[in-house]
XYZ file of C-alpha atoms in Angstrom:
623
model
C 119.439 38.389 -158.353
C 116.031 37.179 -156.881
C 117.959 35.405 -154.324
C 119.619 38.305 -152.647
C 115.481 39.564 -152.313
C 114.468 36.034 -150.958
C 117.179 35.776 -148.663
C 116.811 39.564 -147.074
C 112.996 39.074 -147.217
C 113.418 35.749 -144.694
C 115.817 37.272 -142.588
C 113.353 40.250 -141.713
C 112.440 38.940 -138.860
C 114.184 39.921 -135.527
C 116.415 37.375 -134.122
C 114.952 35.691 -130.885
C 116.711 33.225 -128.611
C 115.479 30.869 -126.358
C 117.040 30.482 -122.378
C 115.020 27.918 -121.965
C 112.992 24.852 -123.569
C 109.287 25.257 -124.853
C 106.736 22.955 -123.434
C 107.015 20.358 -125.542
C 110.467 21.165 -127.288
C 112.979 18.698 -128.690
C 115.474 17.049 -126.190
C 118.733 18.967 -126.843
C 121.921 17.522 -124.355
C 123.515 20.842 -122.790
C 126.840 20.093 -123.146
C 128.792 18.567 -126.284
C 131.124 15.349 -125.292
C 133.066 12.800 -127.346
C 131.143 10.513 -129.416
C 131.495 6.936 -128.167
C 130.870 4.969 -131.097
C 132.056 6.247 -134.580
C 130.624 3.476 -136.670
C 127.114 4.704 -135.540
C 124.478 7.522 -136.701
C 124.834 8.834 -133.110
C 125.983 12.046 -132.346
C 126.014 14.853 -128.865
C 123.947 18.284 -129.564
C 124.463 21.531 -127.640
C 122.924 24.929 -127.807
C 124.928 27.568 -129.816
C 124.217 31.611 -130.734
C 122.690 31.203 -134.073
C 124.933 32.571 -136.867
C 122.184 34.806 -138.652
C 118.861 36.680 -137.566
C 115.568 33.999 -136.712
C 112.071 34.227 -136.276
C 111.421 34.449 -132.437
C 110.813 30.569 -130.845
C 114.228 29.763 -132.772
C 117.435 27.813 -130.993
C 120.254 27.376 -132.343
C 123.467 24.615 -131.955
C 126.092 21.945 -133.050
C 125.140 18.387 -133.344
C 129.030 16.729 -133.089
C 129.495 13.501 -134.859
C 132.215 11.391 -136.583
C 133.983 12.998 -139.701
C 133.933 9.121 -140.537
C 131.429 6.845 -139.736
C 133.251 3.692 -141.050
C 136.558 4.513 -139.091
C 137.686 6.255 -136.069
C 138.746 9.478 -136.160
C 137.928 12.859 -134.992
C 134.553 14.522 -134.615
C 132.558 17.807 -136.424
C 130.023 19.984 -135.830
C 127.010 20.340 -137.775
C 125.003 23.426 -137.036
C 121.137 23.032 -136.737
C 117.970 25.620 -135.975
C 114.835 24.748 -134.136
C 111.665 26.658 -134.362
C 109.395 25.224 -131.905
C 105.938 25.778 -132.781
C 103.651 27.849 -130.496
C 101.153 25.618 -128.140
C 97.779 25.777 -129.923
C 97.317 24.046 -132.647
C 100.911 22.465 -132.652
C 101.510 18.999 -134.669
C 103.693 16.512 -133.454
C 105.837 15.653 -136.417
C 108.160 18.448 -137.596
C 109.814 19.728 -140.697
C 113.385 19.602 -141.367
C 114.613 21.337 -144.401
C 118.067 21.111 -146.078
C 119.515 23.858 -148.906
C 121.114 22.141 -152.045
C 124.047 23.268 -153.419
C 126.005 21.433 -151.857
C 126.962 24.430 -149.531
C 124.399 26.572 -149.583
C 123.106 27.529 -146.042
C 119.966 26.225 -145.005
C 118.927 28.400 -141.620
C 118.540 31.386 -144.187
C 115.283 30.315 -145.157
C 113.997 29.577 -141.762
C 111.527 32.578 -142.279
C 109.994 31.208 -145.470
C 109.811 27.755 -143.637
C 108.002 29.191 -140.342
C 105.326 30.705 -142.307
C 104.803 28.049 -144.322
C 104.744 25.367 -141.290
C 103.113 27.701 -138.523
C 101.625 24.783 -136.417
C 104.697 22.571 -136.339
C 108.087 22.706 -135.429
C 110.538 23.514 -138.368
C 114.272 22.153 -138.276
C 116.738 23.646 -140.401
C 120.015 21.256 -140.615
C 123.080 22.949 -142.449
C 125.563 20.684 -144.409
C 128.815 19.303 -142.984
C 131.836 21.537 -144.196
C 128.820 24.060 -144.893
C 129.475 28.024 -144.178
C 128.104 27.945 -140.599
C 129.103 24.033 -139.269
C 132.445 23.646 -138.053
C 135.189 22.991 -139.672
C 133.744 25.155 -142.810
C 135.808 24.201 -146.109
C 135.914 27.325 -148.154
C 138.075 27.760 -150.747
C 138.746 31.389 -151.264
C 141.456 30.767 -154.032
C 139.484 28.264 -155.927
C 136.673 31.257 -156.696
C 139.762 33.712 -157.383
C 140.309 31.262 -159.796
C 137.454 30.480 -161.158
C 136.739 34.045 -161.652
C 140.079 34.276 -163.524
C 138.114 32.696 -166.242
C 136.187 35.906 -167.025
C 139.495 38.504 -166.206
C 141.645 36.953 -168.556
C 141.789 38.310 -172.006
C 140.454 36.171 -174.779
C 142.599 35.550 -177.860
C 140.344 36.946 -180.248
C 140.961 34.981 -183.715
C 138.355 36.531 -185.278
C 138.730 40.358 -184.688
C 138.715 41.113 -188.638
C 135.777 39.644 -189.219
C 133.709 41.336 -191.119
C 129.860 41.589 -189.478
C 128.005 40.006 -191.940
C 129.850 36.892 -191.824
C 127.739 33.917 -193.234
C 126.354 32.359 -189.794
C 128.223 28.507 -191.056
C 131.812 30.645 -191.207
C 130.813 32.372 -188.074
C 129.789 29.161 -186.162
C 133.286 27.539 -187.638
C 135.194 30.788 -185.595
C 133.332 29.967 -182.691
C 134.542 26.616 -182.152
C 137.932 27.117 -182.377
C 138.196 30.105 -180.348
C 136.267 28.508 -177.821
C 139.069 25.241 -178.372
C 141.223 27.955 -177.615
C 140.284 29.002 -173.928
C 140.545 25.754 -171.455
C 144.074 24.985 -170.960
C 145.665 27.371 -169.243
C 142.609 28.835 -167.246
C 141.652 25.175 -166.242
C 145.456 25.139 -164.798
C 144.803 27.860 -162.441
C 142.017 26.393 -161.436
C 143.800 22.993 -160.541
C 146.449 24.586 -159.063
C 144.200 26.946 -156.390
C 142.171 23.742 -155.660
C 145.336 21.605 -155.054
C 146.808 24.357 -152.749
C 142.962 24.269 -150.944
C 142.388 20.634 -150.544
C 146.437 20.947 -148.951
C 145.727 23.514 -146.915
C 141.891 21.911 -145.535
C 144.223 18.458 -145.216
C 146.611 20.345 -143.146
C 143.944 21.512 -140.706
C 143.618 18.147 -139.912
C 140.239 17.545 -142.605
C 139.287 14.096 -144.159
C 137.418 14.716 -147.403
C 136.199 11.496 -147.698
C 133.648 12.317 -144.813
C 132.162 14.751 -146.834
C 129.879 13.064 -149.427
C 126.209 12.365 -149.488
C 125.873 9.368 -147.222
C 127.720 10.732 -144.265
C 125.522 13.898 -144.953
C 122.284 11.737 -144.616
C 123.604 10.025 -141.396
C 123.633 13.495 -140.125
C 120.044 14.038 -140.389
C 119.361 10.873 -139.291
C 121.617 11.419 -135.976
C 119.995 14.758 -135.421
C 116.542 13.729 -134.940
C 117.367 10.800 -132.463
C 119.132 13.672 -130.622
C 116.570 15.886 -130.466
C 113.814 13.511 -129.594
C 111.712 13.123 -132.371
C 109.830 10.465 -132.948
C 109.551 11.023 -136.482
C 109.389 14.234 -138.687
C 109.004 15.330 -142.720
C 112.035 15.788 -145.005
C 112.186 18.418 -147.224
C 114.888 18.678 -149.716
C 115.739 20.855 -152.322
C 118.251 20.634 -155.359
C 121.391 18.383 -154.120
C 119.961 17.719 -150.511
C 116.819 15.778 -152.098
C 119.868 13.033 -152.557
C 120.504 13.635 -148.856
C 116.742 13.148 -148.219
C 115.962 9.953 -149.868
C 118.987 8.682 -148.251
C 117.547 10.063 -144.983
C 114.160 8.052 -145.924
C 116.172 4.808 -147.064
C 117.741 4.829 -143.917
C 115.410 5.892 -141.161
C 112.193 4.627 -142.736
C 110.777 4.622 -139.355
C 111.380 8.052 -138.454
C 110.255 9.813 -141.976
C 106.632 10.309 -142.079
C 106.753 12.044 -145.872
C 109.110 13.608 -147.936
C 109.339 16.495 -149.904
C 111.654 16.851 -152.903
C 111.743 20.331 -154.997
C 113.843 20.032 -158.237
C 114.518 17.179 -157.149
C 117.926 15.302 -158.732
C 117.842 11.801 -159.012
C 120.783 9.311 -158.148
C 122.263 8.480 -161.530
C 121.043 11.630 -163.598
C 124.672 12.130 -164.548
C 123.817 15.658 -164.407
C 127.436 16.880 -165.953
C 126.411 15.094 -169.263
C 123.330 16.399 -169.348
C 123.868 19.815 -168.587
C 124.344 21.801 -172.345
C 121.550 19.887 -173.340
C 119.273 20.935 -169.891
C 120.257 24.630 -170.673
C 119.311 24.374 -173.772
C 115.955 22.719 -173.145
C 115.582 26.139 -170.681
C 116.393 28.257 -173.293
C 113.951 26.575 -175.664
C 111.013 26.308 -172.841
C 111.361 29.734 -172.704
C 111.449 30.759 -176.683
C 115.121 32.110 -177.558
C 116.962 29.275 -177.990
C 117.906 29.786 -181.614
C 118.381 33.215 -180.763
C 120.497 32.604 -177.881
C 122.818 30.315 -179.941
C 123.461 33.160 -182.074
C 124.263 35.380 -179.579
C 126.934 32.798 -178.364
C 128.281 32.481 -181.566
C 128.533 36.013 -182.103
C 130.341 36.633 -178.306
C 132.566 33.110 -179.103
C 133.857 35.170 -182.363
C 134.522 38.522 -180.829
C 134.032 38.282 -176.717
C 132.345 40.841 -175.070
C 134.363 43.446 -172.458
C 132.445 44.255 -169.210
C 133.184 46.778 -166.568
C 132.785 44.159 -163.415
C 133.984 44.156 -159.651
C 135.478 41.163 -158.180
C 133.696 40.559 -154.811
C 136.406 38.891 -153.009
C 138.941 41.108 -153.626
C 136.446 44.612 -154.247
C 138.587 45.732 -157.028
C 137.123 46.543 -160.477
C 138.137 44.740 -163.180
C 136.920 44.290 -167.015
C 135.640 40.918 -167.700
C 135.774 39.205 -171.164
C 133.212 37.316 -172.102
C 132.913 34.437 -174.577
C 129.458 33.330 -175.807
C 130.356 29.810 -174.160
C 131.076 32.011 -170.823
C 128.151 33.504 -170.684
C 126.283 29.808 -171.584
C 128.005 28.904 -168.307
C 126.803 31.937 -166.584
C 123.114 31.391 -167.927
C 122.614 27.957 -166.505
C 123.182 29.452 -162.711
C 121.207 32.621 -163.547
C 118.212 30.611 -164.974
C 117.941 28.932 -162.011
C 116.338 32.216 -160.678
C 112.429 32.178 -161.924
C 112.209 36.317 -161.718
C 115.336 36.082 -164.099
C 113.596 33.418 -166.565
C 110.692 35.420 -166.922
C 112.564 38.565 -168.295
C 115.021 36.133 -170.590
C 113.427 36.417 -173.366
C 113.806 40.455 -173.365
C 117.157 39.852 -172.077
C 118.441 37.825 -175.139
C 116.445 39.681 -177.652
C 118.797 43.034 -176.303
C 122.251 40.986 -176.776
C 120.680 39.539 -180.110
C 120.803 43.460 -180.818
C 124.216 43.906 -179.482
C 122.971 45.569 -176.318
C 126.247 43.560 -174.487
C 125.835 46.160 -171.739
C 123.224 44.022 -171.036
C 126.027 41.499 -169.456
C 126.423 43.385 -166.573
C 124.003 42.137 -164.145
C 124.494 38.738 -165.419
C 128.626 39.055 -164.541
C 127.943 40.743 -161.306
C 125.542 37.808 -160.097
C 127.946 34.988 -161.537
C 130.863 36.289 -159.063
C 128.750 36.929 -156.458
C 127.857 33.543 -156.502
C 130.753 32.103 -157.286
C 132.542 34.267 -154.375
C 129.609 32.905 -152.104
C 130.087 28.975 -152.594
C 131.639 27.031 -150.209
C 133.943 25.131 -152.866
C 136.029 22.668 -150.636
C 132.555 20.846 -149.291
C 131.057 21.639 -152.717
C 133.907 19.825 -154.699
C 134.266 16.946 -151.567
C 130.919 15.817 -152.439
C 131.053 16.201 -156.790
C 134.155 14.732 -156.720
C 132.793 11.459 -154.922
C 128.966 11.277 -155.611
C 128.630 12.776 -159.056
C 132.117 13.493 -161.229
C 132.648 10.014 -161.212
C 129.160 8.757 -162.765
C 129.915 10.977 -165.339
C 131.358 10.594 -169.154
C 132.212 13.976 -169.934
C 131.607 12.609 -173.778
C 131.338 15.031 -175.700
C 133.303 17.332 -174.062
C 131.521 20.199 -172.594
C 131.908 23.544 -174.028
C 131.165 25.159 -170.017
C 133.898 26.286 -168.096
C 132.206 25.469 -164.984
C 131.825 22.015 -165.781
C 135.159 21.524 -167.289
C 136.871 23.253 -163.939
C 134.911 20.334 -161.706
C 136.321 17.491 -163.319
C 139.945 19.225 -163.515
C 139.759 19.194 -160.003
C 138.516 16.422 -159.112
C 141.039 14.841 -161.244
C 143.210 16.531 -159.319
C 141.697 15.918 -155.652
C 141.948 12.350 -156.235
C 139.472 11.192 -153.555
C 137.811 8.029 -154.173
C 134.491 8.043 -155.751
C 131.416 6.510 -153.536
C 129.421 3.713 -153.733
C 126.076 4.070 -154.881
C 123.277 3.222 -153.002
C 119.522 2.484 -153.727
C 117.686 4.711 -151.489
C 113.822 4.118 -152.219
C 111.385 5.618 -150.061
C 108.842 3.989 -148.314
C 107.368 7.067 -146.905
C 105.193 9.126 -149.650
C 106.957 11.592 -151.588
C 105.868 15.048 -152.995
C 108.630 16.261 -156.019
C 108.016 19.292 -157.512
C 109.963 20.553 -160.858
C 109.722 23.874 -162.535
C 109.332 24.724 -165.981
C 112.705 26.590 -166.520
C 114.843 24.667 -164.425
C 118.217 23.968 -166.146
C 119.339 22.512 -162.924
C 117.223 19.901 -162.346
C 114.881 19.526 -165.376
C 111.155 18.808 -164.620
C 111.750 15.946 -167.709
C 114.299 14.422 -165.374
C 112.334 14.663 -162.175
C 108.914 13.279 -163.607
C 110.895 10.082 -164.619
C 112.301 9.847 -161.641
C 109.054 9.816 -159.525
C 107.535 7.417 -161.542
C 109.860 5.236 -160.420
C 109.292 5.831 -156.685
C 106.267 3.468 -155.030
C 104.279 6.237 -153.403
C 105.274 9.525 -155.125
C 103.192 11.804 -157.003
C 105.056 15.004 -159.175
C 103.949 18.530 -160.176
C 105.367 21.238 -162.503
C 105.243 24.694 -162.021
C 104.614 27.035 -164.885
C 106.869 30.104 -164.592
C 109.180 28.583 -162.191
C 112.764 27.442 -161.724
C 114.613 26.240 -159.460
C 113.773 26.066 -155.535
C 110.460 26.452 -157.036
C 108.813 26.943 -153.240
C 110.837 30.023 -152.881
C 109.152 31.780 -155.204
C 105.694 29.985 -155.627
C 103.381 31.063 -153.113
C 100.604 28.422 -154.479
C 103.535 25.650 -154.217
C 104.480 26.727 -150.682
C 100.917 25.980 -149.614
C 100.711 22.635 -151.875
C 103.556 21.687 -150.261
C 102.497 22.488 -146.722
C 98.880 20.635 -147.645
C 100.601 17.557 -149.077
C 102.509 17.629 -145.378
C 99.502 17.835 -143.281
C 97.622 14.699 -145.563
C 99.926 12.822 -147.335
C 96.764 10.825 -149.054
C 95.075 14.130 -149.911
C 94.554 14.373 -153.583
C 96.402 16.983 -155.117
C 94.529 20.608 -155.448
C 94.312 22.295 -158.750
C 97.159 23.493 -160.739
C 99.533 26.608 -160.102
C 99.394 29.522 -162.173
C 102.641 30.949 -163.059
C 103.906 33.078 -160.215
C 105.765 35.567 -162.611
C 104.969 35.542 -166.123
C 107.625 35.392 -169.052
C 107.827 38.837 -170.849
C 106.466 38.945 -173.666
C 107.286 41.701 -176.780
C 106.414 45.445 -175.723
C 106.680 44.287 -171.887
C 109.952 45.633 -171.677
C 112.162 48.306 -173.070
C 115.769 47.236 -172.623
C 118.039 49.069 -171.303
C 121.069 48.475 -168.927
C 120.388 52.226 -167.474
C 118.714 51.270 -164.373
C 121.133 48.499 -163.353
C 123.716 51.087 -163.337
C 122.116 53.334 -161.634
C 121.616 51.064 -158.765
C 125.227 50.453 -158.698
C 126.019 54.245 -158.954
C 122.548 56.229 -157.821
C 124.789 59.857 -159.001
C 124.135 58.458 -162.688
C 120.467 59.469 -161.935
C 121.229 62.940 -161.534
C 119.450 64.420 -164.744
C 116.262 62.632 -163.563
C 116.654 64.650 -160.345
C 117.124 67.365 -161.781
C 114.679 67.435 -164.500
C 111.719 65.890 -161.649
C 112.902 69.386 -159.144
C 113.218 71.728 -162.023
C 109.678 70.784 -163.496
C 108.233 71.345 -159.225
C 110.003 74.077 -159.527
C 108.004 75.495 -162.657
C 104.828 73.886 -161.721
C 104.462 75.995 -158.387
C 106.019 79.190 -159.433
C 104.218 79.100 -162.551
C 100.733 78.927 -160.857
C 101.927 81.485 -158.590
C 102.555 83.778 -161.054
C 100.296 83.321 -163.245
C 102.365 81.883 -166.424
C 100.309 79.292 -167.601
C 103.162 77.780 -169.983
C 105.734 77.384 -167.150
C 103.183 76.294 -165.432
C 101.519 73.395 -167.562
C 105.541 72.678 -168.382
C 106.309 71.866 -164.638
C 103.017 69.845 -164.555
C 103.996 67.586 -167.364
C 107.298 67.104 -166.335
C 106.227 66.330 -163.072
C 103.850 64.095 -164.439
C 106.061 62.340 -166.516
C 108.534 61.731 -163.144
C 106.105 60.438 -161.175
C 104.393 58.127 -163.858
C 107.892 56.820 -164.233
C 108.748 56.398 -160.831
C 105.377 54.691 -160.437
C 105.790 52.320 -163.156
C 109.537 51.297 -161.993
C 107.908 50.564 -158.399
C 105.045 48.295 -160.137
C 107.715 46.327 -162.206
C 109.961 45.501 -159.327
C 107.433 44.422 -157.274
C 106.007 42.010 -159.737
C 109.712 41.045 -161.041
C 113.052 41.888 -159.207
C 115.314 41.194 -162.142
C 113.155 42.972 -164.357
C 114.793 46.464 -164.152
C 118.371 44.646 -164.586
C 117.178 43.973 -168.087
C 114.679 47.150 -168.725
C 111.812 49.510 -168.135
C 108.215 49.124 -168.575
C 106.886 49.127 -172.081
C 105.100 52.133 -171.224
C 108.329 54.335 -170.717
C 107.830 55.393 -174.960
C 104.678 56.737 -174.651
C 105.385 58.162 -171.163
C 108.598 59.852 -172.793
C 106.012 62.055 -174.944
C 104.976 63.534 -171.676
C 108.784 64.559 -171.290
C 109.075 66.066 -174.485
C 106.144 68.157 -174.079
C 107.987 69.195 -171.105
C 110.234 70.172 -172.810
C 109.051 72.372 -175.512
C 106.607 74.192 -173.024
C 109.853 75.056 -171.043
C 111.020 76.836 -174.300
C 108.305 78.440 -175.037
C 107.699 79.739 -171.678
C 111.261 81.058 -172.314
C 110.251 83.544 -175.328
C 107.986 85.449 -172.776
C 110.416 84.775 -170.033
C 114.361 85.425 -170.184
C 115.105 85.598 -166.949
C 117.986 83.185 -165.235
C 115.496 80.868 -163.389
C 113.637 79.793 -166.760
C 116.642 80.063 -168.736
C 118.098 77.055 -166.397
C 114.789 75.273 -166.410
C 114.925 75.548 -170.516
C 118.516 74.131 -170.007
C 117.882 71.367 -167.531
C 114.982 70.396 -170.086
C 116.876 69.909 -173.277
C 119.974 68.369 -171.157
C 117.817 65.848 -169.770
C 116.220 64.557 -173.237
C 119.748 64.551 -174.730
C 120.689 62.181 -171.318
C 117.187 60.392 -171.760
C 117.348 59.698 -175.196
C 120.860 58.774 -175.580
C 121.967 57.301 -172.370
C 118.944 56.307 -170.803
C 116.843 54.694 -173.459
């Protein structure tokens, strides 16, 4: 959820093209021509349009190079954005960044990046097979699939069962409906990644060119095209691989590097995931809770109202507790949405499984948004194959990688000990299930010149949401050797009990703003009264409106405050305050009826109306 406000928030600036090179710009060649030498890093660069909105100073194009550096073949383009610096203050060595994923697009943060590097040049490099480098591998029918997983009915073994169930029968139901779901789903899944990887084959696409190493060689390439002499790499998730290869390879073209939740070579991070959510879960203070609410949805699976965003249609999704395990390890990954987990799994601890909704609607808009034949290319060769799968994992995400990948049959890479020389900056936050800060501390102790942080109240891509990290970052950039500046404080802290009030209500409405209609009504109505009553001289009406009113506008006040400390907070609630607020309402209320007994004309007799439907909405809809 957060990420949709990132992403719009960096692409707010207008976009802004360049017809011709700053003083001092990067070399770019004009035209694009066959590469000459495949078994080299070497590659041509031309100016292209750039694909989304950029901060004015910003070019755009394709750096062409081999699909295959250690054979001859044909070529692909990798897109790239420059943001040249202005001429005052400007620094010579730039920054290029790289999004994780694998897949995600990296020019969408160019905005963050610019503001956080204003005196140097800023290079965004996108991923081969990535959404906006050409050819793109997406995999339509592997999300269609993979979203099958939630729109097929559950065989629910235990729908008898009585709801005080001792908690060792009910864990004993859990497990074997959740031995019950893999088979057949994980066959659909195969089969729409078989008919993908055919179909990316047919377009004339080797997938062994798209793994980690021939990623790195990319970045590598790109700066001898553009004319760098040397710059800083900043990685973040997956890409912090691509990164220290970068470093390994180029050492003499790396002048630092920057590594946020940052995944080591060798973590083996399939193996480690249950036990990396449930380290989140228990960072954050609900993990016994949590595993009761999984036990409870693996015995009798939750039904929500969902839309599938590939296809737009609406569909009812059923959710297991080991589902919505799966779907908690991407949405944790999101620091706003950490911070409000603990309300959010006290609610479905209390059966509030409306709650599910925003959590569904995120999981297929991400999964609709991957780019899944570059992000299985690179599993299935740099990670799937360092991995045991012992025990079996009870997430269907996991399980649905190594299907295909037994599938996809491409062979797995070697690995390769890329240590630094440069000094490196790795930064890990608290709730990451991702890429635990455990995982990354133990990992930069065994780097020669790195130091590690790690961030209270964050998650993952901790500099997107970390102001204070953003500027450590862009301090550790400028002077490498600079000792580190005083801890962060949390950028959004956990809820804690009486933050929140949970309700589902204002989700909805955001999804269907006509669901707010008794609000509107009951906020004009009580204008209505406030103004005519003073008019007139009916003090009742009168101090009725101006409660009401005051109860709207407290409200709408309140809302404003929490989403601008916390995005995902009104996905899971509203402010603590909304109970004693809701008093105000009710006084409303019985003002408007009392102004009625001296009153009985239509216009209070509707106001009296629009009162009393509004608490009956309010108090058992609403709240």
């Amino acid at each position: 959820m957060i990420s949709r406000v990132v992403l719009a928030l960096a692409l707010t600036a207008p976009p802004a093209m360049n017809t011709a090179a700053p003083a001092m710009s990067p070399t770019v060649s004009p035209t694009v021509s066959p590469t000459g030498n495949p078994g080299a890093h070497s590659g041509t660069a031309a100016r292209h349009p750039c694909p989304v909105a950029m901060p004015p100073g910003t070019t755009c194009g394709f750096l062409e190079v081999p699909e295959r550096r250690d054979t001859n073949g044909r070529t692909v383009k990798v897109a790239y954005a420059v943001r040249v610096a202005g001429s005052g203050d400007r620094e010579a060595d730039p920054v290029v960044f790289m999004g994780g994923g694998p897949g995600p697009a990296s020019m969408d943060a160019m905005s963050v990046l610019s503001a956080m590097f204003p005196d140097r040049d800023v290079v965004t490099v996108e991923q081969r097979g990535g959404r906006h480098s050409e050819p793109s591998l997406g995999c339509p029918e592997t999300a269609q699939a993979l979203l099958g997983q939630l729109r097929r009915p559950v065989a629910d073994r235990s729908a008898d069962l009585p709801a005080d169930v001792p908690a060792d029968k009910a864990a004993d139901r859990a497990a074997d409906v959740a031995a019950d779901l893999p088979a057949d789903v994980a066959a659909d899944i195969v089969a729409a990644a078989v008919r993908c990887r055919d179909r990316l084959r047919e377009e004339g696409v080797d997938l062994r060119g798209y793994r980690t190493r021939e990623i790195a060689a990319d970045v590598v390439a790109l700066r001898e095209k553009l004319g760098y002499d040397a710059w800083h790499l900043f990685g973040v998730g997956s890409s912090t691989r691509v990164m220290l290869g970068v470093a390994a390879a180029d050492p003499g073209g790396v002048r630092s590097v920057v590594l946020d939740s940052f995944l080591p070579p060798g973590a083996r991070r399939y193996d480690g995931a249950d036990r990396d959510l449930g380290g989140a879960l228990a960072a954050l203070g609900v993990g016994e809770r949590f595993a009761a609410v999984r036990a409870r949805l693996n015995a009798s699976p939750a039904r929500v109202p969902t839309t599938d965003p590939v296809l737009g249609r609406a569909f009812t999704a059923h959710v297991t507790g080991d589902d919505l395990a799966a779907i908690m390890s991407g949405a944790l990954r999101e620091a706003d949405l950490a911070a409000v987990a603990p309300a959010l799994v006290g609610g479905l601890a209390e059966g509030r499984d409306e709650l599910l909704r925003p959590l569904v609607d995120a999981a297929g808009e991400r999964l609709a948004a991957r780019v899944w034949g570059l992000y299985h290319a690179v599993q299935c060769q740099d990670e799937v194959p360092f991995n045991t799968f012992t025990p079996e994992s009870r997430l269907f995400t996991i399980n649905a990688d190594k299907a295909v990948c037994d599938a996809w049959q491409v062979p797995r890479s070697e690995p390769v000990n890329a240590t630094p020389s440069a000094p490196v900056y790795v930064l890990g936050g608290r709730y990451d299930p991702a890429a635990p800060a455990a995982t990354a501390r133990s990992a930069a102790q065994a780097l020669p010149d790195a130091r590690f942080e790690e961030f209270a109240g964050a998650s993952h891509a901790v500099f997107l949401t970390s102001a204070c990290a953003r500027g450590k970052i862009a301090a550790f950039v400028a002077g490498p050797a600079t000792a580190p500046a005083a801890p962060c404080v949390a950028p959004t802290a956990a809820t804690r009990p009486g933050d929140l009030h949970v309700t589902a209500a204002p989700y909805l409405i955001s999804r269907s703003p006509w669901l707010a209609a008794p609000f509107a009504a009951f906020a004009l109505a009580s204008l209505v009264q406030l103004v005519s009553g003073a008019l007139r001289g009916r003090a009742p009406a009168a101090f009725a409106g101006l409660a009401g009113v005051a109860f709207t506008g407290l409200m709408a006040q309140s809302a404003h405050t929490l989403a601008g400390t916390n995005c995902s907070a009104l996905a899971v609630g509203v402010p603590g305050t909304t109970g004693p607020y809701t008093s105000i309402a009710v006084a409303s209320a019985v003002l408007t009826a009392a102004a009625l007994l001296r009153d009985r004309r239509w216009p209070q007799i509707a106001a009296t109306a629009i009162g009393a439907g509004f608490l009956i909405w309010w108090f058992t809809w609403f709240l």
